[in-house]
């Protein structure tokens, strides 16, 4: 899988995915897996009776609303690019974004009944798969990303972050300064919140500084820092936050300056998967969630009400 930073969707022609400013075709292996999944869906328990799906066929227009529950970090791309483009096929796109774990919890609790669920990392989807009764059967990774530190150019600490870019001071020193408003999502509700905890712990390992993570976060669920995932970019834009952890595609799309982190820390490189496993965040039940490369995953959960529309959405996303 390529290192896909953000999806550039065009309502008329969406044949490639942008990678660091270059275009690359979707890997053949991914398309083969997708074809298998789409054929499988046509025979699944929630699929339309006596209906088969030709995974190689051209996307067809139909109708009805398609409800997509997705990771809050995808709000911009989903609502300004993916949704409007999908509407051209004759469907009514209905999207909603929150922290992926929160999304999964709402599905489990019967608060949401999406046709499609997009999460960051497979864990929120595996929670649905492991649920009894099972609420999902499969998932497919379709894009990867990396963690950066986005900051406000209006912040009183903006000059400090510029010094970080020149190598004058380390990024974690700025984030630990008194008075800085470093806001992040709840690690129990959003994978990015967990990734933030893991990244600071990995930084402590890389820089041989055991006090690094505690000095920056002051606790995994420090309520002075924790805010809803879907609000973080707005809080940064309005100046409420001086800095936030962000996926690189978010910072690029919104035009925020950001600090890139080393590959040993940013969770964006499969080659460092073994290194990432050295750090973890704590789940609600006390179990540990160990670091791994950031991947966006998609599934059609068993809550689907518009099966054909859901299948077409998945095909659309990969076309």
Short mmCIF file of C-alpha atoms in Angstrom, two decimals:
data_model
loop_
_atom_site.label_atom_id
_atom_site.label_comp_id
_atom_site.label_asym_id
_atom_site.label_seq_id
_atom_site.Cartn_x
_atom_site.Cartn_y
_atom_site.Cartn_z
CA UNK A 1 0.00 0.00 0.00
CA UNK A 2 1.35 3.43 -0.89
CA UNK A 3 1.68 6.20 1.65
CA UNK A 4 -1.56 7.99 0.74
CA UNK A 5 -1.75 11.36 2.44
CA UNK A 6 -4.97 12.76 1.12
CA UNK A 7 -7.57 11.84 -1.46
CA UNK A 8 -8.04 14.25 -4.37
CA UNK A 9 -11.52 13.49 -5.68
CA UNK A 10 -12.92 15.04 -8.82
CA UNK A 11 -16.64 14.57 -9.63
CA UNK A 12 -15.79 13.67 -13.24
CA UNK A 13 -12.56 11.74 -13.14
CA UNK A 14 -11.08 10.09 -10.03
CA UNK A 15 -8.56 7.59 -11.35
CA UNK A 16 -5.66 8.30 -9.02
CA UNK A 17 -4.75 9.14 -5.46
CA UNK A 18 -2.36 11.98 -4.64
CA UNK A 19 0.85 11.00 -2.85
CA UNK A 20 3.07 13.87 -1.74
CA UNK A 21 2.02 15.90 -4.76
CA UNK A 22 2.46 13.01 -7.19
CA UNK A 23 -0.24 10.76 -8.62
CA UNK A 24 -0.16 7.01 -8.31
CA UNK A 25 -2.64 4.37 -9.39
CA UNK A 26 -4.40 2.36 -6.70
CA UNK A 27 -2.35 -0.83 -6.14
CA UNK A 28 -3.54 -3.84 -8.14
CA UNK A 29 -3.55 -6.02 -5.01
CA UNK A 30 -5.94 -3.62 -3.30
CA UNK A 31 -8.26 -3.67 -6.31
CA UNK A 32 -8.23 -7.47 -6.37
CA UNK A 33 -9.16 -7.59 -2.68
CA UNK A 34 -11.88 -5.01 -3.30
CA UNK A 35 -13.33 -7.09 -6.13
CA UNK A 36 -13.47 -10.12 -3.85
CA UNK A 37 -15.14 -8.14 -1.08
CA UNK A 38 -17.78 -6.68 -3.39
CA UNK A 39 -18.67 -10.09 -4.78
CA UNK A 40 -18.83 -11.42 -1.22
CA UNK A 41 -21.22 -8.63 -0.26
CA UNK A 42 -23.72 -9.64 -2.90
CA UNK A 43 -24.17 -13.01 -1.16
CA UNK A 44 -23.98 -11.75 2.43
CA UNK A 45 -26.88 -11.90 4.86
CA UNK A 46 -27.72 -8.23 4.40
CA UNK A 47 -27.37 -8.17 0.63
CA UNK A 48 -30.33 -7.88 -1.75
CA UNK A 49 -31.94 -11.24 -2.48
CA UNK A 50 -31.15 -12.86 -5.85
CA UNK A 51 -28.83 -10.01 -6.77
CA UNK A 52 -25.19 -10.28 -7.78
CA UNK A 53 -22.56 -7.58 -8.10
CA UNK A 54 -20.08 -7.36 -10.94
CA UNK A 55 -17.11 -5.79 -9.17
CA UNK A 56 -15.55 -4.82 -12.49
CA UNK A 57 -18.66 -3.09 -13.80
CA UNK A 58 -18.99 0.63 -14.23
CA UNK A 59 -20.49 2.37 -11.21
CA UNK A 60 -24.21 2.61 -11.75
CA UNK A 61 -26.58 5.37 -10.77
CA UNK A 62 -29.45 4.48 -8.49
CA UNK A 63 -31.06 6.33 -5.63
CA UNK A 64 -31.76 6.59 -1.94
CA UNK A 65 -29.70 7.99 0.89
CA UNK A 66 -26.37 6.43 1.80
CA UNK A 67 -25.46 7.11 5.42
CA UNK A 68 -21.71 7.22 6.00
CA UNK A 69 -20.30 7.36 9.52
CA UNK A 70 -16.63 8.27 9.40
CA UNK A 71 -13.56 9.34 11.37
CA UNK A 72 -13.82 12.99 12.40
CA UNK A 73 -10.45 13.74 10.81
CA UNK A 74 -12.08 13.16 7.41
CA UNK A 75 -14.80 15.80 7.79
CA UNK A 76 -13.29 18.20 5.27
CA UNK A 77 -12.56 15.65 2.53
CA UNK A 78 -15.85 13.81 3.06
CA UNK A 79 -18.11 16.85 3.09
CA UNK A 80 -16.41 18.97 0.43
CA UNK A 81 -15.10 16.32 -1.97
CA UNK A 82 -16.32 12.76 -1.50
CA UNK A 83 -19.94 13.49 -0.60
CA UNK A 84 -20.69 16.05 -3.33
CA UNK A 85 -18.95 13.87 -5.94
CA UNK A 86 -20.91 10.77 -4.89
CA UNK A 87 -24.17 12.72 -5.16
CA UNK A 88 -23.57 12.92 -8.92
CA UNK A 89 -24.38 9.20 -9.10
CA UNK A 90 -27.94 9.87 -8.02
CA UNK A 91 -27.59 8.99 -4.35
CA UNK A 92 -28.23 11.20 -1.35
CA UNK A 93 -24.98 11.26 0.61
CA UNK A 94 -25.49 11.68 4.37
CA UNK A 95 -22.25 11.95 6.33
CA UNK A 96 -21.39 12.28 10.01
CA UNK A 97 -17.97 12.34 11.65
CA UNK A 98 -16.73 11.70 15.19
CA UNK A 99 -13.81 9.93 16.79
CA UNK A 100 -13.71 6.44 15.27
CA UNK A 101 -14.03 4.65 18.60
CA UNK A 102 -16.97 6.88 19.49
CA UNK A 103 -18.49 6.02 16.10
CA UNK A 104 -18.12 2.30 16.80
CA UNK A 105 -19.64 2.71 20.27
CA UNK A 106 -22.66 4.51 18.79
CA UNK A 107 -23.18 1.64 16.33
CA UNK A 108 -22.91 -0.93 19.13
CA UNK A 109 -25.33 1.03 21.31
CA UNK A 110 -27.91 1.31 18.53
CA UNK A 111 -27.55 5.10 18.27
CA UNK A 112 -26.42 5.05 14.64
CA UNK A 113 -27.23 2.71 11.73
CA UNK A 114 -24.73 3.60 8.99
CA UNK A 115 -24.57 2.03 5.57
CA UNK A 116 -20.80 2.58 5.47
CA UNK A 117 -18.29 3.05 8.29
CA UNK A 118 -14.82 4.54 7.76
CA UNK A 119 -12.41 4.43 10.69
CA UNK A 120 -8.82 5.28 11.44
CA UNK A 121 -7.23 1.94 12.21
CA UNK A 122 -8.97 -1.41 12.24
CA UNK A 123 -9.63 -1.49 15.99
CA UNK A 124 -13.00 0.34 15.89
CA UNK A 125 -14.18 -2.07 13.18
CA UNK A 126 -12.87 -5.17 14.93
CA UNK A 127 -14.92 -4.10 17.95
CA UNK A 128 -17.97 -4.44 15.71
CA UNK A 129 -16.78 -7.76 14.30
CA UNK A 130 -16.19 -9.17 17.80
CA UNK A 131 -19.51 -7.89 19.11
CA UNK A 132 -22.23 -10.48 19.80
CA UNK A 133 -24.14 -10.42 17.58
CA UNK A 134 -21.46 -9.39 15.12
CA UNK A 135 -22.04 -5.98 13.55
CA UNK A 136 -19.47 -6.25 10.75
CA UNK A 137 -17.77 -9.01 8.76
CA UNK A 138 -14.77 -7.45 7.03
CA UNK A 139 -12.71 -4.30 6.60
CA UNK A 140 -10.31 -3.03 3.97
CA UNK A 141 -7.49 -0.51 4.38
CA UNK A 142 -7.47 2.12 1.65
CA UNK A 143 -5.13 4.95 2.73
CA UNK A 144 -2.36 5.73 5.19
CA UNK A 145 -1.22 8.91 6.89
CA UNK A 146 1.18 10.27 9.46
CA UNK A 147 0.94 12.36 12.60
CA UNK A 148 2.17 15.98 12.61
CA UNK A 149 1.91 18.91 15.01
CA UNK A 150 -0.24 21.64 13.43
CA UNK A 151 -0.06 25.10 14.95
CA UNK A 152 -1.80 28.43 14.58
CA UNK A 153 0.18 31.22 12.89
CA UNK A 154 -1.73 33.58 15.22
CA UNK A 155 -0.48 31.81 18.33
CA UNK A 156 1.81 33.55 20.81
CA UNK A 157 3.99 30.47 20.40
CA UNK A 158 4.15 30.65 16.58
CA UNK A 159 7.68 32.07 16.68
CA UNK A 160 8.73 29.17 18.88
CA UNK A 161 7.38 26.67 16.36
CA UNK A 162 9.29 28.46 13.61
CA UNK A 163 12.44 27.90 15.66
CA UNK A 164 11.55 24.22 15.77
CA UNK A 165 11.55 24.17 11.97
CA UNK A 166 15.07 25.59 11.91
CA UNK A 167 16.26 23.04 14.45
CA UNK A 168 16.93 25.63 17.14
CA UNK A 169 14.72 23.96 19.74
CA UNK A 170 12.95 20.58 19.94
CA UNK A 171 9.20 20.43 19.29
CA UNK A 172 8.40 18.77 22.59
CA UNK A 173 10.05 21.62 24.49
CA UNK A 174 7.53 24.07 23.00
CA UNK A 175 4.56 21.79 23.74
CA UNK A 176 5.66 21.56 27.38
CA UNK A 177 5.85 25.35 27.88
CA UNK A 178 3.56 26.83 30.56
CA UNK A 179 0.45 28.46 29.14
CA UNK A 180 0.46 26.73 25.76
CA UNK A 181 -2.92 25.40 24.65
CA UNK A 182 -2.08 22.02 23.16
CA UNK A 183 -5.46 20.39 22.55
CA UNK A 184 -6.04 16.78 21.51
CA UNK A 185 -8.77 14.15 21.35
CA UNK A 186 -9.67 11.59 23.99
CA UNK A 187 -7.61 8.41 23.53
CA UNK A 188 -10.61 6.36 24.68
CA UNK A 189 -12.87 7.78 21.97
CA UNK A 190 -10.59 8.55 19.04
CA UNK A 191 -7.59 6.72 17.54
CA UNK A 192 -5.76 10.01 16.99
CA UNK A 193 -5.93 10.62 20.73
CA UNK A 194 -4.33 7.22 21.25
CA UNK A 195 -1.77 7.87 18.50
CA UNK A 196 -0.82 11.14 20.23
CA UNK A 197 -0.10 9.32 23.48
CA UNK A 198 1.89 6.66 21.64
CA UNK A 199 3.85 9.22 19.60
CA UNK A 200 4.98 11.13 22.69
CA UNK A 201 6.05 7.87 24.34
CA UNK A 202 7.97 6.88 21.20
CA UNK A 203 9.63 10.29 21.27
CA UNK A 204 10.72 9.62 24.84
CA UNK A 205 12.28 6.36 23.69
CA UNK A 206 13.94 7.94 20.64
CA UNK A 207 15.36 10.88 22.60
CA UNK A 208 16.12 8.89 25.77
CA UNK A 209 13.89 11.21 27.76
CA UNK A 210 11.47 9.36 30.05
CA UNK A 211 9.82 12.61 31.21
CA UNK A 212 8.96 13.77 27.67
CA UNK A 213 5.45 12.34 27.41
CA UNK A 214 4.38 13.33 30.95
CA UNK A 215 5.70 16.87 30.46
CA UNK A 216 3.76 17.33 27.20
CA UNK A 217 0.51 15.51 28.01
CA UNK A 218 0.39 15.62 31.81
CA UNK A 219 -1.65 12.43 31.77
CA UNK A 220 -3.14 10.33 28.98
CA UNK A 221 -6.63 11.79 29.52
CA UNK A 222 -5.71 15.23 30.85
CA UNK A 223 -9.07 17.02 30.64
CA UNK A 224 -7.40 20.40 30.24
CA UNK A 225 -6.21 19.22 26.82
CA UNK A 226 -8.92 16.80 25.67
CA UNK A 227 -11.57 18.05 23.24
CA UNK A 228 -13.87 16.31 20.70
CA UNK A 229 -11.92 15.17 17.63
CA UNK A 230 -14.32 16.82 15.19
CA UNK A 231 -13.72 20.25 16.81
CA UNK A 232 -9.93 20.32 16.93
CA UNK A 233 -9.30 21.96 13.56
CA UNK A 234 -11.91 24.63 14.27
CA UNK A 235 -10.37 25.32 17.67
CA UNK A 236 -7.00 25.76 15.99
CA UNK A 237 -8.45 27.98 13.27
CA UNK A 238 -10.19 30.26 15.77
CA UNK A 239 -7.14 30.57 17.99
CA UNK A 240 -8.58 28.66 20.94
CA UNK A 241 -5.77 26.15 20.47
CA UNK A 242 -2.13 27.02 19.90
CA UNK A 243 -1.34 23.59 18.53
CA UNK A 244 -2.97 20.21 17.93
CA UNK A 245 -1.86 16.78 16.76
CA UNK A 246 -3.17 16.31 13.22
CA UNK A 247 -2.97 13.90 10.36
CA UNK A 248 -0.83 15.36 7.62
CA UNK A 249 -3.73 15.45 5.14
CA UNK A 250 -5.70 17.64 7.57
CA UNK A 251 -2.93 20.21 7.91
CA UNK A 252 -2.41 20.31 4.14
CA UNK A 253 -6.12 20.66 3.33
CA UNK A 254 -6.70 23.43 5.85
CA UNK A 255 -3.46 25.25 5.13
CA UNK A 256 -2.09 25.10 8.67
CA UNK A 257 1.66 25.27 9.25
CA UNK A 258 2.90 22.09 10.87
CA UNK A 259 5.89 20.37 12.38
CA UNK A 260 6.83 17.06 10.76
CA UNK A 261 7.89 14.33 13.16
CA UNK A 262 10.61 11.72 12.59
CA UNK A 263 9.43 8.44 11.02
CA UNK A 264 10.18 6.64 14.30
CA UNK A 265 7.48 8.80 15.93
CA UNK A 266 4.88 9.80 13.32
CA UNK A 267 3.33 6.31 12.87
CA UNK A 268 3.35 6.76 9.12
CA UNK A 269 5.95 4.24 7.98
CA UNK A 270 5.29 0.47 7.78
CA UNK A 271 9.05 -0.10 7.91
CA UNK A 272 8.97 1.10 11.53
CA UNK A 273 6.00 -1.06 12.56
CA UNK A 274 8.19 -3.04 14.94
CA UNK A 275 9.49 0.15 16.54
CA UNK A 276 5.97 1.53 17.01
CA UNK A 277 5.00 -1.52 19.08
CA UNK A 278 7.27 -0.32 21.89
CA UNK A 279 4.65 2.20 23.05
CA UNK A 280 0.97 1.96 23.88
CA UNK A 281 -2.06 3.79 25.23
CA UNK A 282 -4.50 2.39 27.77
CA UNK A 283 -8.03 1.35 26.81
CA UNK A 284 -11.11 1.70 28.99
CA UNK A 285 -10.89 -1.92 30.16
CA UNK A 286 -7.24 -1.47 31.11
CA UNK A 287 -5.80 -3.35 28.14
CA UNK A 288 -3.01 -1.82 26.09
CA UNK A 289 -3.32 -0.62 22.51
CA UNK A 290 0.15 -0.82 20.99
CA UNK A 291 1.46 1.46 18.28
CA UNK A 292 1.12 0.56 14.61
CA UNK A 293 1.15 2.45 11.28
CA UNK A 294 -1.86 4.71 10.70
CA UNK A 295 -4.30 3.28 8.15
CA UNK A 296 -7.82 4.34 7.16
CA UNK A 297 -10.21 1.37 6.94
CA UNK A 298 -13.69 0.95 5.48
CA UNK A 299 -16.50 -1.55 6.01
CA UNK A 300 -20.19 -2.02 5.31
CA UNK A 301 -21.58 -2.90 8.75
CA UNK A 302 -24.56 -5.15 9.35
CA UNK A 303 -26.60 -2.04 10.17
CA UNK A 304 -26.72 -1.25 6.43
CA UNK A 305 -30.14 -0.27 5.10
CA UNK A 306 -29.16 0.68 1.56
CA UNK A 307 -26.96 -2.24 0.54
CA UNK A 308 -26.69 -1.36 -3.14
CA UNK A 309 -25.89 2.25 -2.29
CA UNK A 310 -23.25 1.16 0.21
CA UNK A 311 -21.60 -1.14 -2.33
CA UNK A 312 -21.60 1.64 -4.90
CA UNK A 313 -20.01 4.02 -2.38
CA UNK A 314 -17.16 1.59 -1.71
CA UNK A 315 -16.64 1.06 -5.45
CA UNK A 316 -16.76 4.83 -5.95
CA UNK A 317 -14.10 5.42 -3.30
CA UNK A 318 -11.74 2.97 -5.00
CA UNK A 319 -12.53 3.88 -8.61
#
